Coordinates of C-alpha atoms and ligand atoms in Angstrom, one line a residue:
M830 CA 97.2 -1.2 189.4
K831 CA 98.6 2.0 187.9
I832 CA 96.2 4.6 186.6
S833 CA 97.5 7.8 184.8
E834 CA 95.4 10.6 183.4
N835 CA 96.2 12.5 180.1
Y836 CA 99.1 10.1 179.6
S837 CA 101.5 10.1 176.6
L838 CA 101.6 6.9 174.6
L839 CA 105.0 7.7 173.2
K840 CA 106.6 4.7 174.8
H841 CA 103.6 2.5 174.0
N842 CA 103.6 2.6 170.2
T843 CA 106.5 1.6 167.9
F844 CA 105.7 4.4 165.4
G845 CA 107.0 6.8 168.1
L846 CA 103.9 9.1 167.9
D847 CA 103.4 11.4 170.9
V848 CA 99.6 10.9 171.2
K849 CA 97.8 11.1 174.6
T850 CA 95.1 8.9 176.1
R851 CA 92.6 10.3 178.6
W852 CA 93.3 7.3 180.9
F853 CA 96.1 4.7 180.9
V854 CA 95.5 1.7 183.1
E855 CA 98.1 -1.0 183.8
Y856 CA 97.0 -4.0 185.8
E857 CA 99.3 -6.6 187.4
N858 CA 96.9 -9.5 188.1
E859 CA 93.4 -10.9 187.4
G860 CA 92.0 -9.5 190.6
D861 CA 92.7 -5.9 189.5
L862 CA 91.2 -6.7 186.1
Q863 CA 88.0 -8.0 187.7
K864 CA 87.8 -4.8 189.8
L865 CA 88.1 -2.7 186.6
L866 CA 85.4 -4.7 184.8
S867 CA 83.0 -4.2 187.7
D868 CA 83.4 -0.4 187.7
E869 CA 80.6 1.4 185.9
Y870 CA 82.8 4.3 185.0
F871 CA 84.9 1.9 182.9
F872 CA 81.9 1.3 180.6
S873 CA 81.1 5.0 180.2
L874 CA 84.1 5.6 178.0
P875 CA 85.6 3.9 174.9
F876 CA 88.4 1.5 175.8
L877 CA 91.1 -0.4 174.0
H878 CA 93.5 -3.1 175.3
I879 CA 97.0 -2.8 173.9
G880 CA 100.2 -4.8 174.2
R881 CA 103.4 -2.9 173.2
G882 CA 101.7 -1.0 170.4
S883 CA 103.9 -2.6 167.7
N884 CA 101.0 -3.1 165.3
L885 CA 99.0 0.0 166.0
L886 CA 98.7 3.5 164.4
F887 CA 97.1 6.1 166.7
L888 CA 95.5 8.6 164.4
D889 CA 94.8 11.0 167.2
D890 CA 94.6 11.4 171.0
Y891 CA 92.5 8.6 172.5
P892 CA 89.4 9.9 174.3
G893 CA 88.9 6.9 176.6
I894 CA 90.8 4.2 178.5
I895 CA 93.8 2.4 177.2
L896 CA 94.5 -0.8 179.1
H897 CA 97.7 -2.7 179.3
S898 CA 98.4 -6.1 181.1
L899 CA 101.5 -6.5 183.2
I900 CA 100.6 -10.1 184.0
Q901 CA 103.9 -12.0 184.1
G902 CA 104.9 -15.7 184.7
I903 CA 105.8 -18.6 182.6
E904 CA 104.7 -22.0 184.0
V905 CA 104.7 -25.6 182.9
V906 CA 101.1 -26.8 183.3
K907 CA 101.4 -30.3 181.8
E908 CA 104.2 -32.5 180.5
D909 CA 104.6 -35.9 178.9
E910 CA 107.6 -37.7 177.3
N911 CA 107.5 -35.7 174.1
S912 CA 105.8 -32.4 174.9
V913 CA 105.5 -29.7 177.4
W914 CA 102.4 -27.4 177.8
V915 CA 103.6 -23.9 178.9
E916 CA 101.3 -21.2 180.1
S917 CA 102.5 -17.6 179.9
G918 CA 101.1 -14.4 181.2
A919 CA 99.7 -12.0 178.6
G920 CA 102.1 -9.2 179.6
V921 CA 105.3 -11.2 179.1
E922 CA 107.4 -9.8 176.2
W923 CA 107.1 -12.2 173.3
D924 CA 110.9 -12.4 172.6
S925 CA 111.6 -13.1 176.3
F926 CA 109.2 -16.0 176.1
V927 CA 111.0 -17.3 173.0
A928 CA 114.4 -17.0 174.8
H929 CA 113.0 -18.9 177.8
C930 CA 111.7 -21.7 175.6
V931 CA 115.1 -21.9 173.8
S932 CA 117.0 -22.0 177.1
K933 CA 114.8 -24.9 178.3
A934 CA 115.3 -26.8 175.0
W935 CA 111.6 -26.6 174.0
Y936 CA 111.0 -26.6 170.3
G937 CA 108.4 -24.7 168.3
V938 CA 108.7 -20.9 168.6
E939 CA 112.4 -20.3 167.8
N940 CA 111.5 -19.1 164.2
L941 CA 109.4 -16.4 165.8
S942 CA 112.5 -14.8 167.6
L943 CA 112.6 -11.1 167.9
I944 CA 109.0 -10.3 166.8
P945 CA 108.1 -7.3 168.9
G946 CA 105.1 -7.3 171.2
E947 CA 103.6 -9.5 174.0
V948 CA 102.3 -12.9 174.6
G949 CA 98.6 -11.7 174.7
A950 CA 98.9 -10.1 171.3
S951 CA 100.7 -13.1 169.8
A952 CA 97.3 -15.0 170.0
V953 CA 95.3 -12.0 168.7
Q954 CA 97.5 -11.5 165.7
N955 CA 98.5 -15.1 165.1
I956 CA 102.1 -13.8 164.6
G957 CA 104.2 -15.6 162.0
A958 CA 107.7 -15.6 160.5
Y959 CA 110.0 -18.0 158.7
G960 CA 107.3 -20.6 157.9
T961 CA 105.9 -20.8 161.4
E962 CA 102.7 -19.4 162.8
V963 CA 102.2 -19.2 166.6
S964 CA 98.9 -21.0 166.1
D965 CA 101.0 -24.1 165.3
T966 CA 101.8 -24.2 169.1
I967 CA 98.9 -22.5 170.9
T968 CA 96.5 -25.0 172.6
A969 CA 94.4 -22.5 174.7
V970 CA 93.8 -18.9 175.3
H971 CA 92.4 -17.6 178.6
A972 CA 90.5 -14.3 178.5
Y973 CA 88.0 -12.2 180.4
N974 CA 84.7 -11.5 178.7
V975 CA 84.4 -7.8 179.1
E976 CA 80.6 -7.9 179.0
T977 CA 80.1 -10.6 181.6
G978 CA 83.2 -10.1 183.6
E979 CA 83.7 -13.9 183.5
K980 CA 86.9 -15.8 182.6
E981 CA 86.6 -18.0 179.6
T982 CA 88.9 -20.5 177.9
F983 CA 89.2 -20.7 174.1
E984 CA 90.6 -24.0 172.9
K985 CA 92.7 -23.7 169.8
E986 CA 89.8 -24.9 167.5
D987 CA 87.7 -22.0 168.9
C988 CA 90.2 -19.3 168.1
G989 CA 89.6 -19.2 164.3
F990 CA 93.3 -18.9 163.5
A991 CA 94.2 -17.9 159.9
Y992 CA 96.9 -15.9 158.3
R993 CA 97.5 -13.0 160.8
H994 CA 94.0 -13.5 162.1
S995 CA 92.1 -14.9 165.0
I996 CA 88.5 -14.5 166.3
F997 CA 89.8 -11.8 168.7
K998 CA 90.1 -9.6 165.6
D999 CA 86.6 -10.4 164.3
K1000 CA 84.0 -7.7 164.6
K1001 CA 81.9 -9.9 166.9
Y1002 CA 84.8 -10.4 169.4
S1003 CA 87.1 -7.5 168.8
G1004 CA 87.5 -5.5 172.1
K1005 CA 85.2 -7.9 174.0
Y1006 CA 87.9 -10.2 175.4
F1007 CA 91.0 -9.3 177.4
I1008 CA 93.5 -12.1 177.2
T1009 CA 95.3 -12.9 180.5
S1010 CA 97.4 -15.9 179.4
V1011 CA 98.1 -18.3 176.6
V1012 CA 99.1 -22.0 176.6
Y1013 CA 101.6 -23.3 174.1
K1014 CA 102.4 -26.9 173.4
L1015 CA 106.1 -27.3 172.7
S1016 CA 108.2 -30.3 171.7
K1017 CA 110.9 -31.8 173.8
Q1018 CA 112.2 -33.6 170.8
P1019 CA 114.2 -31.7 168.1
V1020 CA 111.8 -30.6 165.3
Y1021 CA 113.1 -27.8 163.1
N1022 CA 111.5 -25.8 160.4
L1023 CA 114.2 -24.5 158.1
E1024 CA 112.4 -24.6 154.8
Y1025 CA 111.5 -20.9 154.6
G1026 CA 113.7 -18.1 153.4
N1027 CA 117.5 -18.6 153.6
L1028 CA 117.6 -20.2 157.0
K1029 CA 118.8 -23.5 155.6
D1030 CA 121.5 -21.9 153.4
I1031 CA 122.9 -19.8 156.3
L1032 CA 122.9 -22.8 158.6
A1033 CA 124.5 -25.2 156.1
G1034 CA 127.6 -26.8 157.5
K1035 CA 126.9 -25.3 161.0
D1036 CA 125.6 -26.9 164.1
V1037 CA 121.8 -26.8 163.9
N1038 CA 120.3 -26.4 167.3
L1039 CA 117.7 -24.1 169.0
G1040 CA 120.4 -21.5 169.9
S1041 CA 121.9 -21.4 166.4
I1042 CA 118.4 -21.1 164.8
R1043 CA 117.4 -18.3 167.1
N1044 CA 120.6 -16.4 166.6
T1045 CA 120.3 -16.8 162.8
V1046 CA 116.7 -15.6 162.8
I1047 CA 117.7 -12.6 164.9
S1048 CA 120.6 -11.7 162.7
I1049 CA 118.6 -11.9 159.5
R1050 CA 115.8 -9.8 161.0
E1051 CA 118.3 -7.2 162.3
S1052 CA 119.8 -6.9 158.9
K1053 CA 116.5 -6.5 157.0
L1054 CA 114.1 -4.7 159.3
P1055 CA 114.5 -1.2 160.8
N1056 CA 114.7 -1.2 164.6
P1057 CA 111.7 0.7 165.9
K1058 CA 114.0 2.2 168.7
E1059 CA 116.0 3.9 165.9
M1060 CA 113.3 4.5 163.3
G1061 CA 109.6 4.2 164.2
N1062 CA 107.6 1.5 162.4
A1063 CA 105.1 -1.3 162.9
G1064 CA 106.8 -4.0 160.9
S1065 CA 104.8 -5.1 157.8
F1066 CA 102.2 -2.5 157.1
F1067 CA 100.2 -4.7 154.7
M1068 CA 99.4 -8.4 154.5
N1069 CA 100.5 -10.5 151.6
P1070 CA 97.3 -10.6 149.3
Y1071 CA 95.6 -13.9 148.4
V1072 CA 94.9 -13.9 144.7
D1073 CA 92.8 -16.1 142.6
I1074 CA 94.9 -18.5 140.5
V1075 CA 93.4 -17.6 137.2
Y1076 CA 94.0 -13.9 137.9
Y1077 CA 97.6 -14.7 139.0
K1078 CA 98.2 -16.6 135.7
N1079 CA 97.1 -13.6 133.7
L1080 CA 99.4 -11.3 135.8
K1081 CA 102.2 -13.7 135.2
K1082 CA 101.9 -13.2 131.4
K1083 CA 102.5 -9.5 131.9
Y1084 CA 105.0 -9.8 134.8
P1085 CA 106.9 -13.2 134.3
D1086 CA 109.0 -12.7 137.4
I1087 CA 106.0 -12.2 139.8
P1088 CA 106.7 -14.4 142.8
H1089 CA 103.9 -16.4 144.5
Y1090 CA 103.3 -19.0 147.2
P1091 CA 100.7 -21.7 146.7
V1092 CA 97.9 -21.5 149.3
N1093 CA 95.3 -24.0 148.0
E1094 CA 93.7 -25.0 144.7
E1095 CA 92.0 -21.7 144.3
F1096 CA 94.5 -19.1 145.6
V1097 CA 98.1 -18.1 145.7
K1098 CA 99.8 -15.6 148.0
I1099 CA 101.8 -12.8 146.4
P1100 CA 104.4 -10.9 148.4
A1101 CA 103.0 -7.4 149.0
A1102 CA 106.6 -6.1 149.1
W1103 CA 107.2 -7.1 145.5
L1104 CA 104.0 -5.4 144.3
I1105 CA 105.0 -2.2 146.2
D1106 CA 108.5 -2.3 145.0
R1107 CA 107.3 -2.8 141.4
C1108 CA 105.3 0.4 141.7
G1109 CA 108.6 2.1 142.3
L1110 CA 107.6 3.2 145.8
K1111 CA 110.7 2.3 147.8
G1112 CA 111.9 5.6 149.4
K1113 CA 108.6 7.4 148.6
K1114 CA 107.9 10.1 151.2
I1115 CA 105.0 12.0 152.6
G1116 CA 106.1 14.5 155.3
G1117 CA 108.1 12.5 157.8
A1118 CA 106.8 9.1 156.6
T1119 CA 108.8 7.0 154.1
V1120 CA 108.4 3.6 152.4
H1121 CA 111.5 1.9 153.7
E1122 CA 114.4 1.8 151.3
K1123 CA 115.3 -1.8 152.0
Q1124 CA 111.9 -3.4 152.8
A1125 CA 109.0 -2.0 150.8
L1126 CA 106.4 -3.5 153.2
V1127 CA 107.5 -1.3 156.0
I1128 CA 106.5 2.4 156.5
V1129 CA 108.9 4.3 158.7
N1130 CA 108.7 7.5 160.8
T1131 CA 112.0 9.2 159.9
G1132 CA 111.5 11.4 163.0
S1133 CA 108.9 14.0 162.4
A1134 CA 106.0 12.0 160.9
T1135 CA 102.5 12.7 161.9
A1136 CA 99.9 9.9 162.0
N1137 CA 98.3 11.6 159.0
D1138 CA 101.6 11.4 157.0
I1139 CA 101.8 7.7 157.7
A1140 CA 98.1 7.0 156.9
S1141 CA 98.3 9.1 153.7
L1142 CA 101.4 7.3 152.5
A1143 CA 99.7 3.9 153.2
S1144 CA 96.7 5.0 151.1
L1145 CA 99.0 6.1 148.3
V1146 CA 100.7 2.7 148.3
C1147 CA 97.3 0.9 148.2
D1148 CA 96.1 3.2 145.3
N1149 CA 99.2 2.6 143.3
V1150 CA 99.1 -1.2 143.7
K1151 CA 95.4 -1.3 142.9
E1152 CA 96.0 0.8 139.8
K1153 CA 99.0 -1.2 138.5
F1154 CA 98.0 -4.8 139.5
G1155 CA 94.3 -4.6 140.2
I1156 CA 95.0 -6.0 143.7
E1157 CA 93.6 -4.5 146.9
L1158 CA 96.1 -4.5 149.7
Q1159 CA 94.8 -5.1 153.3
R1160 CA 96.4 -3.3 156.2
E1161 CA 98.1 -5.4 158.9
V1162 CA 98.4 -2.4 161.1
L1163 CA 95.4 -1.5 163.2
F1164 CA 94.2 2.2 162.9
V1165 CA 93.0 3.5 166.2
Ligands
LIG1431 C1 109.9 -4.2 163.6 C2 108.7 -5.0 163.6 C3 108.7 -6.3 163.1 C4 107.6 -7.1 163.1 N1 107.6 -8.4 162.6 C5 106.5 -9.2 162.6 C6 106.6 -10.5 162.1 O1 107.7 -11.0 161.6 N2 105.5 -11.3 162.2 C7 104.3 -10.8 162.7 O2 103.3 -11.6 162.7 N3 104.2 -9.5 163.2 C8 105.3 -8.7 163.2 N4 105.2 -7.4 163.7 C9 103.9 -6.9 164.2 C10 103.8 -7.0 165.7 O3 105.0 -7.3 166.3 C11 102.8 -8.1 166.1 O4 101.5 -7.9 165.5 C12 102.6 -8.2 167.6 O5 101.9 -9.4 168.0 C13 101.9 -7.0 168.3 O6 102.1 -7.2 169.7 P1 101.8 -6.0 170.7 O7 102.0 -6.5 172.0 O8 102.7 -4.8 170.3 O9 100.3 -5.7 170.4 P2 99.6 -4.3 170.0 O10 100.1 -3.8 168.7 O11 99.6 -3.4 171.1 O12 98.1 -4.8 169.7 C14 97.8 -5.7 168.7 C15 96.4 -6.2 168.8 O13 96.3 -7.0 169.9 C16 95.3 -6.6 170.8 N5 95.8 -6.9 172.2 C17 97.0 -6.8 172.6 N6 97.1 -7.3 173.9 C18 95.9 -7.8 174.2 C19 95.4 -8.5 175.3 N7 96.1 -8.9 176.4 N8 94.0 -8.9 175.3 C20 93.2 -8.6 174.2 N9 93.7 -7.9 173.1 C21 95.0 -7.6 173.1 C22 95.1 -5.1 170.6 O14 93.9 -4.6 170.9 C23 95.3 -5.1 169.0 O15 94.2 -5.4 168.4 C24 106.4 -6.6 163.7 C25 106.3 -5.3 164.2 C26 107.5 -4.5 164.2 C27 107.5 -3.2 164.8

């Protein structure tokens, strides 16, 4: 276990903010985590478990304990003719997990290539891209209950998965469970999901296999999204809003080209990027924070942004969208 005092989180948040935490604790195994959870000092301070900080905005120095799992290991726990159940440690980098699955010819997570972060957070966030959500493959989440110190297993049905949501983000559970591993069920038979975006067009006439899908997803993402190593960001700052169909139809009269995706009989999803772009906010700056020129959903740190610059710009975006379209954007990024 590594414990550091007054530790800079610069390398642990993709916005690249140099904030400090009073304590930073990295544990390598469940034994160390159990020791931590039985230490009274631990409960005397505020605490937060992070992954790679790719969906967080630290507004200030953190006055308590930031925890990070270094639990590694990818293991087959069950197998039949068609499927394989794979358990991965929470501290495994998400994209290394995807690369491993692709190399083993296991189908199901290839569309989620290159999403930053770790396996533990994949379940918290229900990460998604190119028509796939990670909850399509998760069968169980193993986590420690911080209050009892006991290990619990959440079956998929108990996880409350929804768009970028799980019970681990609910008020009742948030911060109360530390995830140690996640079990994914992957297919041994070829099953592809090429319906979303321009995946099918780019792959037309080419060999479609796990490797080519992964490479295509990576190259599209690299061309569209700023690399946090070059320009700090946390990916999509806002979620795509669900809008009542009647309200959407009224908006369509005023904005005939407004895009939408059907959700159910009551709601449609409208791309937040389109709404922000239509407010003319691409390139809008506050201090060192800018709405990305190519992707309106992303707020970038051009080098000197403070957390306040980023948060103020996010509020300005929300206010503009609310004023123009009457739609309230919800943040995807967690403010700490
Ligand atoms: C360039 C870029 C592109 C992105 N693209 C996408 C995308 O296409 N799709 C998408 O869904 N997301 C995307 N994201 C967002 C981000 O990658 C995901 O939200 C990711 O799952 C966050 O992982 P993390 O390990 O960095 O978690 P963090 O940001 O550190 O934490 C996220 C949440 O998980 C909790 N958490 C983390 N680990 C644990 C654990 N072991 N136990 C309990 N709680 C834990 C934290 O408390 C927090 O609530 C993108 C981000 C960036 C920077």
